[in-house]
PDB file of C-alpha atoms and ligand atoms in Angstrom:
ATOM      1  CA  MET A   1     -67.484  -3.762  43.271  1.00 95.00           C
ATOM      2  CA  ASN A   2     -66.028  -6.191  40.226  1.00 98.00           C
ATOM      3  CA  LYS A   3     -66.393  -8.395  37.746  1.00 98.00           C
ATOM      4  CA  LYS A   4     -64.826 -11.820  36.825  1.00 98.00           C
ATOM      5  CA  LEU A   5     -62.072 -11.746  33.360  1.00 98.00           C
ATOM      6  CA  SER A   6     -62.689 -15.303  32.045  1.00 98.00           C
ATOM      7  CA  ASN A   7     -60.285 -16.233  33.115  1.00 98.00           C
ATOM      8  CA  GLY A   8     -61.078 -15.926  36.537  1.00 98.00           C
ATOM      9  CA  VAL A   9     -59.208 -12.413  37.681  1.00 98.00           C
ATOM     10  CA  LEU A  10     -61.140 -10.133  38.948  1.00 98.00           C
ATOM     11  CA  MET A  11     -61.246  -6.557  37.397  1.00 98.00           C
ATOM     12  CA  PRO A  12     -62.987  -2.922  39.454  1.00 98.00           C
ATOM     13  CA  THR A  13     -65.318  -2.447  36.988  1.00 98.00           C
ATOM     14  CA  PHE A  14     -65.314   1.569  38.025  1.00 98.00           C
ATOM     15  CA  GLY A  15     -62.237   3.360  37.040  1.00 98.00           C
ATOM     16  CA  LEU A  16     -59.741   6.450  36.640  1.00 99.00           C
ATOM     17  CA  GLY A  17     -58.797   7.168  32.678  1.00 98.00           C
ATOM     18  CA  THR A  18     -55.921   9.317  31.953  1.00 98.00           C
ATOM     19  CA  PHE A  19     -56.278  10.440  28.290  1.00 98.00           C
ATOM     20  CA  LEU A  20     -54.785  13.887  27.423  1.00 97.00           C
ATOM     21  CA  VAL A  21     -53.698  14.451  31.271  1.00 98.00           C
ATOM     22  CA  GLU A  22     -50.582  15.904  31.325  1.00 98.00           C
ATOM     23  CA  ALA A  23     -47.408  14.012  32.669  1.00 98.00           C
ATOM     24  CA  GLY A  24     -45.513  14.651  35.800  1.00 98.00           C
ATOM     25  CA  ASP A  25     -48.072  16.943  38.921  1.00 98.00           C
ATOM     26  CA  LYS A  26     -50.968  16.751  37.323  1.00 98.00           C
ATOM     27  CA  THR A  27     -51.273  13.048  36.868  1.00 98.00           C
ATOM     28  CA  TYR A  28     -49.554  12.382  39.984  1.00 98.00           C
ATOM     29  CA  GLU A  29     -51.948  14.400  41.771  1.00 98.00           C
ATOM     30  CA  THR A  30     -54.997  13.391  40.086  1.00 98.00           C
ATOM     31  CA  VAL A  31     -54.028   9.411  40.284  1.00 98.00           C
ATOM     32  CA  LEU A  32     -53.653   9.958  44.016  1.00 98.00           C
ATOM     33  CA  HIS A  33     -56.787  12.442  44.534  1.00 98.00           C
ATOM     34  CA  ALA A  34     -58.126   8.920  42.762  1.00 98.00           C
ATOM     35  CA  LEU A  35     -56.570   6.383  44.715  1.00 98.00           C
ATOM     36  CA  LYS A  36     -57.732   8.080  48.052  1.00 98.00           C
ATOM     37  CA  THR A  37     -61.253   8.864  47.281  1.00 98.00           C
ATOM     38  CA  GLY A  38     -61.190   5.295  46.532  1.00 98.00           C
ATOM     39  CA  TYR A  39     -60.358   4.035  42.765  1.00 98.00           C
ATOM     40  CA  ARG A  40     -58.666   0.929  42.265  1.00 98.00           C
ATOM     41  CA  HIS A  41     -58.332   1.087  38.414  1.00 98.00           C
ATOM     42  CA  ILE A  42     -56.093   3.378  37.016  1.00 98.00           C
ATOM     43  CA  ASP A  43     -56.003   3.368  33.280  1.00 98.00           C
ATOM     44  CA  THR A  44     -53.566   4.723  30.924  1.00 98.00           C
ATOM     45  CA  ALA A  45     -51.386   3.755  27.570  1.00 97.00           C
ATOM     46  CA  GLN A  46     -48.102   3.991  26.403  1.00 95.00           C
ATOM     47  CA  MET A  47     -49.301   6.179  24.103  1.00 94.00           C
ATOM     48  CA  TYR A  48     -50.345   8.718  26.787  1.00 97.00           C
ATOM     49  CA  ARG A  49     -46.625   9.467  27.638  1.00 97.00           C
ATOM     50  CA  ASN A  50     -48.307  10.177  31.735  1.00 98.00           C
ATOM     51  CA  GLU A  51     -47.294   6.379  33.156  1.00 98.00           C
ATOM     52  CA  HIS A  52     -44.301   7.479  34.703  1.00 98.00           C
ATOM     53  CA  SER A  53     -46.557   9.948  36.554  1.00 98.00           C
ATOM     54  CA  VAL A  54     -48.908   6.987  36.880  1.00 98.00           C
ATOM     55  CA  GLY A  55     -45.875   4.996  38.573  1.00 98.00           C
ATOM     56  CA  ASP A  56     -45.132   7.631  40.985  1.00 98.00           C
ATOM     57  CA  ALA A  57     -48.790   7.890  42.496  1.00 98.00           C
ATOM     58  CA  ILE A  58     -49.435   4.584  43.075  1.00 98.00           C
ATOM     59  CA  LYS A  59     -46.178   4.275  44.659  1.00 98.00           C
ATOM     60  CA  ASP A  60     -46.195   7.075  46.637  1.00 98.00           C
ATOM     61  CA  SER A  61     -50.338   5.940  47.622  1.00 98.00           C
ATOM     62  CA  GLY A  62     -49.229   3.256  50.143  1.00 97.00           C
ATOM     63  CA  ILE A  63     -52.115   0.754  48.931  1.00 98.00           C
ATOM     64  CA  PRO A  64     -50.303  -1.274  48.507  1.00 98.00           C
ATOM     65  CA  ARG A  65     -49.817  -2.988  44.876  1.00 98.00           C
ATOM     66  CA  GLN A  66     -51.847  -6.020  44.659  1.00 98.00           C
ATOM     67  CA  GLU A  67     -55.150  -3.672  45.800  1.00 98.00           C
ATOM     68  CA  ILE A  68     -54.991  -2.141  42.830  1.00 98.00           C
ATOM     69  CA  PHE A  69     -55.564  -2.518  38.866  1.00 99.00           C
ATOM     70  CA  ILE A  70     -53.406  -0.842  36.247  1.00 99.00           C
ATOM     71  CA  THR A  71     -54.358  -1.843  32.776  1.00 99.00           C
ATOM     72  CA  THR A  72     -52.000  -0.352  29.663  1.00 98.00           C
ATOM     73  CA  LYS A  73     -51.933  -0.187  26.178  1.00 97.00           C
ATOM     74  CA  GLN A  74     -49.028  -1.337  23.442  1.00 95.00           C
ATOM     75  CA  ARG A  75     -48.880   1.146  20.757  1.00 90.00           C
ATOM     76  CA  GLY A  76     -48.027  -1.898  18.134  1.00 87.00           C
ATOM     77  CA  HIS A  77     -47.857  -2.201  14.743  1.00 87.00           C
ATOM     78  CA  SER A  78     -43.607  -3.169  15.618  1.00 90.00           C
ATOM     79  CA  THR A  79     -41.627  -5.666  15.768  1.00 93.00           C
ATOM     80  CA  PRO A  80     -41.646  -8.212  18.508  1.00 95.00           C
ATOM     81  CA  GLU A  81     -39.109  -7.510  19.958  1.00 95.00           C
ATOM     82  CA  ASN A  82     -39.548  -4.158  19.700  1.00 94.00           C
ATOM     83  CA  MET A  83     -42.901  -4.557  21.313  1.00 95.00           C
ATOM     84  CA  ARG A  84     -41.803  -6.352  24.043  1.00 97.00           C
ATOM     85  CA  LYS A  85     -39.058  -3.795  24.470  1.00 97.00           C
ATOM     86  CA  GLN A  86     -41.291  -1.232  24.594  1.00 96.00           C
ATOM     87  CA  PHE A  87     -44.027  -3.439  27.208  1.00 98.00           C
ATOM     88  CA  MET A  88     -40.317  -3.442  29.510  1.00 98.00           C
ATOM     89  CA  GLU A  89     -40.719   0.241  29.331  1.00 98.00           C
ATOM     90  CA  SER A  90     -44.427   0.202  30.341  1.00 98.00           C
ATOM     91  CA  LEU A  91     -43.331  -1.831  33.727  1.00 98.00           C
ATOM     92  CA  GLU A  92     -40.252  -0.200  34.447  1.00 98.00           C
ATOM     93  CA  LYS A  93     -42.107   3.626  34.304  1.00 98.00           C
ATOM     94  CA  LEU A  94     -44.989   2.059  36.365  1.00 98.00           C
ATOM     95  CA  LYS A  95     -42.430   0.710  38.648  1.00 98.00           C
ATOM     96  CA  THR A  96     -44.173  -2.345  38.808  1.00 98.00           C
ATOM     97  CA  ASP A  97     -43.492  -6.483  37.291  1.00 98.00           C
ATOM     98  CA  TYR A  98     -46.313  -7.120  36.015  1.00 98.00           C
ATOM     99  CA  VAL A  99     -49.549  -5.139  34.379  1.00 98.00           C
ATOM    100  CA  ASP A 100     -52.951  -6.202  35.327  1.00 99.00           C
ATOM    101  CA  LEU A 101     -54.458  -6.078  32.032  1.00 99.00           C
ATOM    102  CA  TYR A 102     -52.317  -4.940  28.466  1.00 98.00           C
ATOM    103  CA  LEU A 103     -54.266  -4.158  25.739  1.00 98.00           C
ATOM    104  CA  ILE A 104     -53.515  -3.448  22.020  1.00 97.00           C
ATOM    105  CA  HIS A 105     -54.725   0.024  21.268  1.00 96.00           C
ATOM    106  CA  TRP A 106     -55.878   0.104  18.146  1.00 94.00           C
ATOM    107  CA  PRO A 107     -56.217  -2.262  15.223  1.00 94.00           C
ATOM    108  CA  ASN A 108     -53.714  -2.322  12.521  1.00 92.00           C
ATOM    109  CA  HIS A 109     -55.121  -2.567   8.916  1.00 89.00           C
ATOM    110  CA  ASP A 110     -53.160  -5.600   8.372  1.00 91.00           C
ATOM    111  CA  LYS A 111     -55.001  -8.586  10.055  1.00 94.00           C
ATOM    112  CA  LYS A 112     -51.578 -10.252  10.031  1.00 95.00           C
ATOM    113  CA  VAL A 113     -49.712  -7.471  12.179  1.00 94.00           C
ATOM    114  CA  ASN A 114     -53.048  -7.589  15.011  1.00 95.00           C
ATOM    115  CA  GLN A 115     -52.014 -11.665  14.853  1.00 97.00           C
ATOM    116  CA  THR A 116     -48.526 -10.776  15.294  1.00 96.00           C
ATOM    117  CA  THR A 117     -48.932  -8.280  18.477  1.00 97.00           C
ATOM    118  CA  TRP A 118     -51.492 -10.691  19.886  1.00 98.00           C
ATOM    119  CA  ALA A 119     -48.716 -13.995  19.562  1.00 98.00           C
ATOM    120  CA  LEU A 120     -46.739 -11.441  21.681  1.00 98.00           C
ATOM    121  CA  PHE A 121     -49.600 -10.782  24.486  1.00 98.00           C
ATOM    122  CA  GLU A 122     -50.288 -14.609  24.962  1.00 98.00           C
ATOM    123  CA  ALA A 123     -46.433 -15.092  25.501  1.00 98.00           C
ATOM    124  CA  LEU A 124     -46.387 -12.564  28.310  1.00 98.00           C
ATOM    125  CA  TYR A 125     -49.892 -13.705  29.811  1.00 98.00           C
ATOM    126  CA  LYS A 126     -48.318 -17.434  29.737  1.00 98.00           C
ATOM    127  CA  GLU A 127     -45.047 -15.738  31.224  1.00 98.00           C
ATOM    128  CA  GLY A 128     -47.132 -14.337  33.811  1.00 98.00           C
ATOM    129  CA  LYS A 129     -46.298 -10.889  33.715  1.00 98.00           C
ATOM    130  CA  VAL A 130     -49.768  -9.515  32.877  1.00 98.00           C
ATOM    131  CA  ARG A 131     -52.923 -11.483  34.713  1.00 98.00           C
ATOM    132  CA  ALA A 132     -55.324 -10.285  31.516  1.00 99.00           C
ATOM    133  CA  ILE A 133     -55.032  -9.577  27.995  1.00 99.00           C
ATOM    134  CA  GLY A 134     -57.708  -7.493  25.562  1.00 98.00           C
ATOM    135  CA  VAL A 135     -58.020  -5.711  22.318  1.00 98.00           C
ATOM    136  CA  SER A 136     -58.570  -1.523  21.779  1.00 98.00           C
ATOM    137  CA  ASN A 137     -61.182  -0.295  19.160  1.00 97.00           C
ATOM    138  CA  PHE A 138     -61.706  -3.944  18.004  1.00 97.00           C
ATOM    139  CA  GLN A 139     -64.601  -4.554  15.880  1.00 97.00           C
ATOM    140  CA  LYS A 140     -66.341  -7.681  15.828  1.00 98.00           C
ATOM    141  CA  HIS A 141     -64.771  -8.827  12.248  1.00 97.00           C
ATOM    142  CA  HIS A 142     -60.550  -7.205  13.641  1.00 97.00           C
ATOM    143  CA  ILE A 143     -61.590  -9.862  16.303  1.00 98.00           C
ATOM    144  CA  ILE A 144     -62.634 -12.920  14.682  1.00 98.00           C
ATOM    145  CA  ASP A 145     -59.778 -12.154  12.066  1.00 98.00           C
ATOM    146  CA  LEU A 146     -57.576 -12.305  15.236  1.00 98.00           C
ATOM    147  CA  TYR A 147     -58.653 -15.728  16.032  1.00 98.00           C
ATOM    148  CA  GLU A 148     -57.117 -17.469  12.878  1.00 98.00           C
ATOM    149  CA  THR A 149     -54.158 -17.464  15.068  1.00 98.00           C
ATOM    150  CA  ALA A 150     -54.993 -17.124  18.294  1.00 98.00           C
ATOM    151  CA  THR A 151     -55.212 -19.867  20.716  1.00 98.00           C
ATOM    152  CA  ILE A 152     -56.162 -17.088  23.804  1.00 98.00           C
ATOM    153  CA  LYS A 153     -59.007 -15.167  23.541  1.00 98.00           C
ATOM    154  CA  PRO A 154     -59.126 -11.691  24.536  1.00 98.00           C
ATOM    155  CA  MET A 155     -60.778 -10.988  28.018  1.00 98.00           C
ATOM    156  CA  VAL A 156     -61.679  -7.361  27.028  1.00 99.00           C
ATOM    157  CA  ASN A 157     -62.360  -5.199  24.392  1.00 98.00           C
ATOM    158  CA  GLN A 158     -62.230  -1.115  25.207  1.00 98.00           C
ATOM    159  CA  VAL A 159     -64.248   0.343  22.672  1.00 98.00           C
ATOM    160  CA  GLU A 160     -65.341   4.321  22.178  1.00 98.00           C
ATOM    161  CA  LEU A 161     -68.977   3.548  24.118  1.00 98.00           C
ATOM    162  CA  HIS A 162     -71.666   6.226  24.956  1.00 98.00           C
ATOM    163  CA  PRO A 163     -75.504   6.856  25.285  1.00 98.00           C
ATOM    164  CA  GLY A 164     -74.704   8.717  21.334  1.00 98.00           C
ATOM    165  CA  LEU A 165     -73.002   5.520  20.955  1.00 98.00           C
ATOM    166  CA  SER A 166     -74.557   2.268  22.993  1.00 98.00           C
ATOM    167  CA  GLN A 167     -72.629  -0.395  21.376  1.00 98.00           C
ATOM    168  CA  ILE A 168     -75.213  -3.251  21.761  1.00 98.00           C
ATOM    169  CA  PRO A 169     -74.596  -4.939  18.720  1.00 98.00           C
ATOM    170  CA  LEU A 170     -70.982  -5.366  20.319  1.00 98.00           C
ATOM    171  CA  GLN A 171     -71.070  -6.028  23.263  1.00 98.00           C
ATOM    172  CA  ALA A 172     -74.171  -8.788  22.566  1.00 98.00           C
ATOM    173  CA  PHE A 173     -71.065 -10.680  20.240  1.00 98.00           C
ATOM    174  CA  LEU A 174     -68.572  -9.605  23.016  1.00 98.00           C
ATOM    175  CA  ASP A 175     -70.856 -11.476  25.759  1.00 98.00           C
ATOM    176  CA  HIS A 176     -71.019 -15.047  23.848  1.00 98.00           C
ATOM    177  CA  GLU A 177     -67.824 -15.100  23.229  1.00 98.00           C
ATOM    178  CA  GLY A 178     -66.923 -13.899  26.610  1.00 98.00           C
ATOM    179  CA  ILE A 179     -65.057 -11.251  26.496  1.00 99.00           C
ATOM    180  CA  ALA A 180     -65.537  -8.271  28.946  1.00 99.00           C
ATOM    181  CA  THR A 181     -66.731  -4.865  27.185  1.00 99.00           C
ATOM    182  CA  MET A 182     -64.911  -1.993  28.171  1.00 99.00           C
ATOM    183  CA  SER A 183     -66.272   1.617  27.444  1.00 98.00           C
ATOM    184  CA  TYR A 184     -63.936   4.592  27.001  1.00 98.00           C
ATOM    185  CA  GLY A 185     -65.175   8.620  26.017  1.00 98.00           C
ATOM    186  CA  PRO A 186     -68.923   8.195  28.149  1.00 98.00           C
ATOM    187  CA  PHE A 187     -69.516  12.382  28.251  1.00 98.00           C
ATOM    188  CA  MET A 188     -68.891  12.060  24.221  1.00 98.00           C
ATOM    189  CA  LYS A 189     -66.231  14.576  25.151  1.00 98.00           C
ATOM    190  CA  GLY A 190     -69.284  16.550  25.717  1.00 98.00           C
ATOM    191  CA  GLY A 191     -72.538  15.943  23.396  1.00 98.00           C
ATOM    192  CA  ILE A 192     -73.923  14.673  27.296  1.00 98.00           C
ATOM    193  CA  PHE A 193     -74.579  17.892  27.443  1.00 98.00           C
ATOM    194  CA  GLU A 194     -76.064  18.702  25.051  1.00 98.00           C
ATOM    195  CA  GLY A 195     -79.754  17.737  22.099  1.00 97.00           C
ATOM    196  CA  ILE A 196     -81.571  14.859  22.965  1.00 98.00           C
ATOM    197  CA  TRP A 197     -78.803  13.290  25.339  1.00 98.00           C
ATOM    198  CA  ALA A 198     -78.753  16.232  27.193  1.00 98.00           C
ATOM    199  CA  GLU A 199     -82.857  16.296  27.116  1.00 98.00           C
ATOM    200  CA  GLY A 200     -82.931  12.517  27.870  1.00 98.00           C
ATOM    201  CA  LEU A 201     -80.922  12.401  30.955  1.00 98.00           C
ATOM    202  CA  SER A 202     -81.273  15.202  32.910  1.00 98.00           C
ATOM    203  CA  LYS A 203     -84.731  14.151  33.342  1.00 98.00           C
ATOM    204  CA  ILE A 204     -83.469  10.342  34.795  1.00 98.00           C
ATOM    205  CA  ALA A 205     -80.183  12.327  36.510  1.00 98.00           C
ATOM    206  CA  THR A 206     -83.996  14.817  38.155  1.00 98.00           C
ATOM    207  CA  LEU A 207     -85.193  11.692  39.277  1.00 98.00           C
ATOM    208  CA  HIS A 208     -82.647  10.797  41.450  1.00 98.00           C
ATOM    209  CA  GLN A 209     -80.641  13.470  42.231  1.00 98.00           C
ATOM    210  CA  CYS A 210     -77.835  13.578  40.539  1.00 98.00           C
ATOM    211  CA  THR A 211     -75.606  14.426  37.580  1.00 98.00           C
ATOM    212  CA  ILE A 212     -75.854  13.959  33.998  1.00 98.00           C
ATOM    213  CA  PRO A 213     -72.315  12.014  33.519  1.00 98.00           C
ATOM    214  CA  GLN A 214     -73.200   9.756  37.563  1.00 98.00           C
ATOM    215  CA  VAL A 215     -76.439   8.804  34.807  1.00 98.00           C
ATOM    216  CA  VAL A 216     -74.066   8.170  32.309  1.00 99.00           C
ATOM    217  CA  ILE A 217     -71.628   5.922  34.664  1.00 99.00           C
ATOM    218  CA  ALA A 218     -74.860   4.344  36.502  1.00 98.00           C
ATOM    219  CA  TRP A 219     -75.995   3.070  32.742  1.00 98.00           C
ATOM    220  CA  GLY A 220     -72.890   2.268  31.955  1.00 98.00           C
ATOM    221  CA  LEU A 221     -72.407  -0.257  34.908  1.00 98.00           C
ATOM    222  CA  VAL A 222     -76.199  -1.344  35.170  1.00 97.00           C
ATOM    223  CA  ARG A 223     -75.027  -3.094  31.273  1.00 98.00           C
ATOM    224  CA  ASP A 224     -72.070  -5.238  32.798  1.00 98.00           C
ATOM    225  CA  ILE A 225     -70.311  -2.408  30.971  1.00 98.00           C
ATOM    226  CA  LEU A 226     -66.447  -1.677  32.475  1.00 98.00           C
ATOM    227  CA  MET A 227     -66.257   2.387  33.306  1.00 99.00           C
ATOM    228  CA  ILE A 228     -63.074   3.908  33.891  1.00 98.00           C
ATOM    229  CA  PRO A 229     -64.639   8.193  33.421  1.00 98.00           C
ATOM    230  CA  LYS A 230     -61.789  10.589  33.447  1.00 98.00           C
ATOM    231  CA  SER A 231     -61.337  13.607  35.461  1.00 98.00           C
ATOM    232  CA  VAL A 232     -58.333  16.191  36.497  1.00 98.00           C
ATOM    233  CA  THR A 233     -60.808  18.043  38.902  1.00 98.00           C
ATOM    234  CA  PRO A 234     -61.180  16.232  42.687  1.00 98.00           C
ATOM    235  CA  ALA A 235     -64.896  16.936  42.535  1.00 98.00           C
ATOM    236  CA  ARG A 236     -65.586  15.745  39.904  1.00 98.00           C
ATOM    237  CA  ILE A 237     -63.644  12.379  40.562  1.00 98.00           C
ATOM    238  CA  GLU A 238     -65.362  12.254  43.504  1.00 98.00           C
ATOM    239  CA  GLU A 239     -68.960  12.463  41.825  1.00 98.00           C
ATOM    240  CA  ASN A 240     -68.040  10.098  39.539  1.00 98.00           C
ATOM    241  CA  TYR A 241     -67.137   8.079  41.868  1.00 98.00           C
ATOM    242  CA  GLN A 242     -70.485   7.776  43.896  1.00 98.00           C
ATOM    243  CA  ALA A 243     -72.075   7.613  40.590  1.00 98.00           C
ATOM    244  CA  GLN A 244     -71.265   3.692  41.519  1.00 98.00           C
ATOM    245  CA  PHE A 245     -73.891   3.598  44.103  1.00 98.00           C
ATOM    246  CA  ILE A 246     -76.786   4.742  41.834  1.00 98.00           C
ATOM    247  CA  THR A 247     -79.369   2.258  40.909  1.00 96.00           C
ATOM    248  CA  LEU A 248     -80.937   2.931  37.629  1.00 98.00           C
ATOM    249  CA  SER A 249     -84.846   1.231  36.190  1.00 97.00           C
ATOM    250  CA  ASP A 250     -84.854  -1.311  33.307  1.00 97.00           C
ATOM    251  CA  VAL A 251     -87.345   0.851  31.858  1.00 98.00           C
ATOM    252  CA  GLU A 252     -84.226   4.410  32.327  1.00 98.00           C
ATOM    253  CA  ILE A 253     -81.925   2.219  31.009  1.00 98.00           C
ATOM    254  CA  LYS A 254     -83.663   1.554  28.191  1.00 97.00           C
ATOM    255  CA  THR A 255     -84.966   5.290  27.332  1.00 98.00           C
ATOM    256  CA  ILE A 256     -80.845   5.709  27.392  1.00 98.00           C
ATOM    257  CA  ASN A 257     -80.391   2.974  25.112  1.00 98.00           C
ATOM    258  CA  GLU A 258     -82.968   4.305  22.791  1.00 97.00           C
ATOM    259  CA  LEU A 259     -80.073   7.761  22.614  1.00 98.00           C
ATOM    260  CA  ASN A 260     -78.118   5.859  20.535  1.00 98.00           C
ATOM    261  CA  ARG A 261     -77.459   7.792  17.374  1.00 98.00           C
ATOM    262  CA  GLY A 262     -74.309   5.627  16.169  1.00 97.00           C
ATOM    263  CA  LYS A 263     -72.818   8.484  16.973  1.00 97.00           C
ATOM    264  CA  ARG A 264     -68.688   8.241  16.531  1.00 97.00           C
ATOM    265  CA  VAL A 265     -66.951  11.736  18.273  1.00 97.00           C
ATOM    266  CA  TYR A 266     -63.719   9.459  18.428  1.00 96.00           C
ATOM    267  CA  THR A 267     -61.273   7.823  14.918  1.00 94.00           C
ATOM    268  CA  ASP A 268     -63.862   5.130  13.745  1.00 93.00           C
ATOM    269  CA  PRO A 269     -61.250   1.871  14.432  1.00 92.00           C
ATOM    270  CA  ASP A 270     -62.177   1.202  10.577  1.00 89.00           C
ATOM    271  CA  ASN A 271     -60.606   4.449   8.911  1.00 83.00           C
ATOM    272  CA  SER A 272     -57.720   5.212  11.728  1.00 75.00           C
ATOM    273  CA  PRO A 273     -54.213   6.696  11.397  1.00 70.00           C
ATOM    274  CA  TRP A 274     -52.873   2.608  10.660  1.00 66.00           C
ATOM    275  CA  GLY A 275     -54.984   2.904   7.431  1.00 60.00           C
ATOM    276  CA  PRO A 276     -58.604   1.913   5.799  1.00 56.00           C
ATOM    277  CA  TYR A 277     -58.857  -1.918   7.454  1.00 54.00           C
ATOM    278  CA  GLN A 278     -58.198  -4.422   4.815  1.00 54.00           C
ATOM    279  CA  PRO A 279     -59.314  -7.883   5.779  1.00 47.00           C
TER     280      PRO A 279
HETATM  281  N1  NAP B 301     -58.886   3.000  24.125  1.00 93.03           N
HETATM  282  C1  NAP B 301     -58.996   4.200  23.576  1.00 93.03           C
HETATM  283  O1  NAP B 301     -58.103   4.101  22.142  1.00 93.03           O
HETATM  284  C2  NAP B 301     -59.163   5.236  24.282  1.00 93.03           C
HETATM  285  C3  NAP B 301     -59.557   6.139  23.483  1.00 93.03           C
HETATM  286  C4  NAP B 301     -60.126   7.567  24.005  1.00 93.03           C
HETATM  287  C5  NAP B 301     -59.894   7.548  25.785  1.00 93.03           C
HETATM  288  N2  NAP B 301     -59.461   6.556  26.554  1.00 93.03           N
HETATM  289  C6  NAP B 301     -59.867   5.715  28.102  1.00 93.03           C
HETATM  290  O2  NAP B 301     -61.208   6.585  28.057  1.00 93.03           O
HETATM  291  C7  NAP B 301     -61.114   7.194  29.577  1.00 93.03           C
HETATM  292  C8  NAP B 301     -62.120   7.986  29.057  1.00 93.03           C
HETATM  293  O3  NAP B 301     -62.605   8.652  28.091  1.00 93.03           O
HETATM  294  P1  NAP B 301     -62.011  10.880  28.006  1.00 93.03           P
HETATM  295  O4  NAP B 301     -60.594  10.911  28.641  1.00 93.03           O
HETATM  296  O5  NAP B 301     -61.765  10.576  26.418  1.00 93.03           O
HETATM  297  O6  NAP B 301     -63.249  11.063  28.482  1.00 93.03           O
HETATM  298  P2  NAP B 301     -64.554  11.258  29.180  1.00 93.03           P
HETATM  299  O7  NAP B 301     -64.121  10.294  30.281  1.00 93.03           O
HETATM  300  O8  NAP B 301     -65.746  10.878  28.727  1.00 93.03           O
HETATM  301  O9  NAP B 301     -64.620  12.212  29.565  1.00 93.03           O
HETATM  302  C9  NAP B 301     -63.352  13.214  30.052  1.00 93.03           C
HETATM  303  C10 NAP B 301     -63.841  14.838  29.990  1.00 93.03           C
HETATM  304  O10 NAP B 301     -64.995  15.044  30.608  1.00 93.03           O
HETATM  305  C11 NAP B 301     -65.059  15.946  31.624  1.00 93.03           C
HETATM  306  N3  NAP B 301     -65.480  15.934  33.455  1.00 93.03           N
HETATM  307  C12 NAP B 301     -65.217  14.535  33.685  1.00 93.03           C
HETATM  308  N4  NAP B 301     -66.211  13.975  34.870  1.00 93.03           N
HETATM  309  C13 NAP B 301     -66.945  15.206  34.705  1.00 93.03           C
HETATM  310  C14 NAP B 301     -68.392  15.555  36.179  1.00 93.03           C
HETATM  311  N5  NAP B 301     -68.682  14.819  37.000  1.00 93.03           N
HETATM  312  N6  NAP B 301     -68.937  16.798  35.233  1.00 93.03           N
HETATM  313  C15 NAP B 301     -68.476  17.099  33.948  1.00 93.03           C
HETATM  314  N7  NAP B 301     -67.310  16.912  33.346  1.00 93.03           N
HETATM  315  C16 NAP B 301     -67.265  15.979  33.729  1.00 93.03           C
HETATM  316  C17 NAP B 301     -63.391  15.982  31.904  1.00 93.03           C
HETATM  317  O11 NAP B 301     -63.280  17.690  32.188  1.00 93.03           O
HETATM  318  P3  NAP B 301     -62.295  17.622  33.639  1.00 93.03           P
HETATM  319  O12 NAP B 301     -60.690  16.415  33.495  1.00 93.03           O
HETATM  320  O13 NAP B 301     -61.412  18.781  33.046  1.00 93.03           O
HETATM  321  O14 NAP B 301     -62.635  17.504  34.863  1.00 93.03           O
HETATM  322  C18 NAP B 301     -62.745  16.032  30.730  1.00 93.03           C
HETATM  323  O15 NAP B 301     -63.234  17.191  29.454  1.00 93.03           O
HETATM  324  C19 NAP B 301     -59.709   7.852  28.566  1.00 93.03           C
HETATM  325  O16 NAP B 301     -58.594   9.234  29.502  1.00 93.03           O
HETATM  326  C20 NAP B 301     -58.871   6.723  28.716  1.00 93.03           C
HETATM  327  O17 NAP B 301     -58.103   6.540  29.533  1.00 93.03           O
HETATM  328  C21 NAP B 301     -59.000   5.159  25.600  1.00 93.03           C
END
């Protein structure tokens, strides 16, 4: 299934994450297996250092480039010249002449740095080098600050989102702004298999004769959230793919939404390695 982004670009709602997938054979085999299974969206990043292996797998898959949606991310926090150079390196590694979705990986603590990065993203978009542009780990206030100088709104925001951190208020803001919400870390670093989450999710999984990860993926997709679970295990890659075909009821969605505890298992964007945010 596809989601139409605010600029009309169609983006697969389901894809493969590749964070912490080792470059070389591991990434190559994982991406190739996902593509064979039917995945048509691969999420990578400059910081994952595996773009070249993603590019090799896509090239060797025999699937036409235009049928695969590639998301990658810019480290940012540098001069426009450096960031443009880094973008060109990503293209080279991915063995393509365009990226489908380009994201600012993390907000800087200084809004002016984010604004400078965004200006470069707008330029790349206007030059046709990227089909869509967006942000990652941006809270509402980061986006509002970006608007001070932006001429194009981000099309996507990729954030930590799972049953422990359902991000309902952020998603409502993003919906209002026409920005698609994308989840990362859907399995809470294993937290979905523990405590109240395991208890609540396993009841639903039993009813649907499926697994807990599949329930989580289906929950995200019903909420109109772009989902990119990561696995290097062939059977799990296939299992996660099948979750797209599970339909949850409104009551089940509500039950999972109520498992929200505002629990972050990844870095807090307001206190990232780039320091506390100071508007
Ligand atoms: N923008 C950002 O700052 C940011 C941050 C983090 C992640 N991301 C993106 O989001 C993607 C997903 O997040 P993530 O990789 O952090 O975590 P995740 O997808 O929530 O979880 C991955 C872990 O779950 C396991 N797993 C996958 N499918 C499973 C299944 N069906 N049953 C049991 N275990 C399963 C994987 O094990 P195996 O691999 O061993 O099978 C791996 O240990 C990343 O790969 C990356 O592309 C973005």
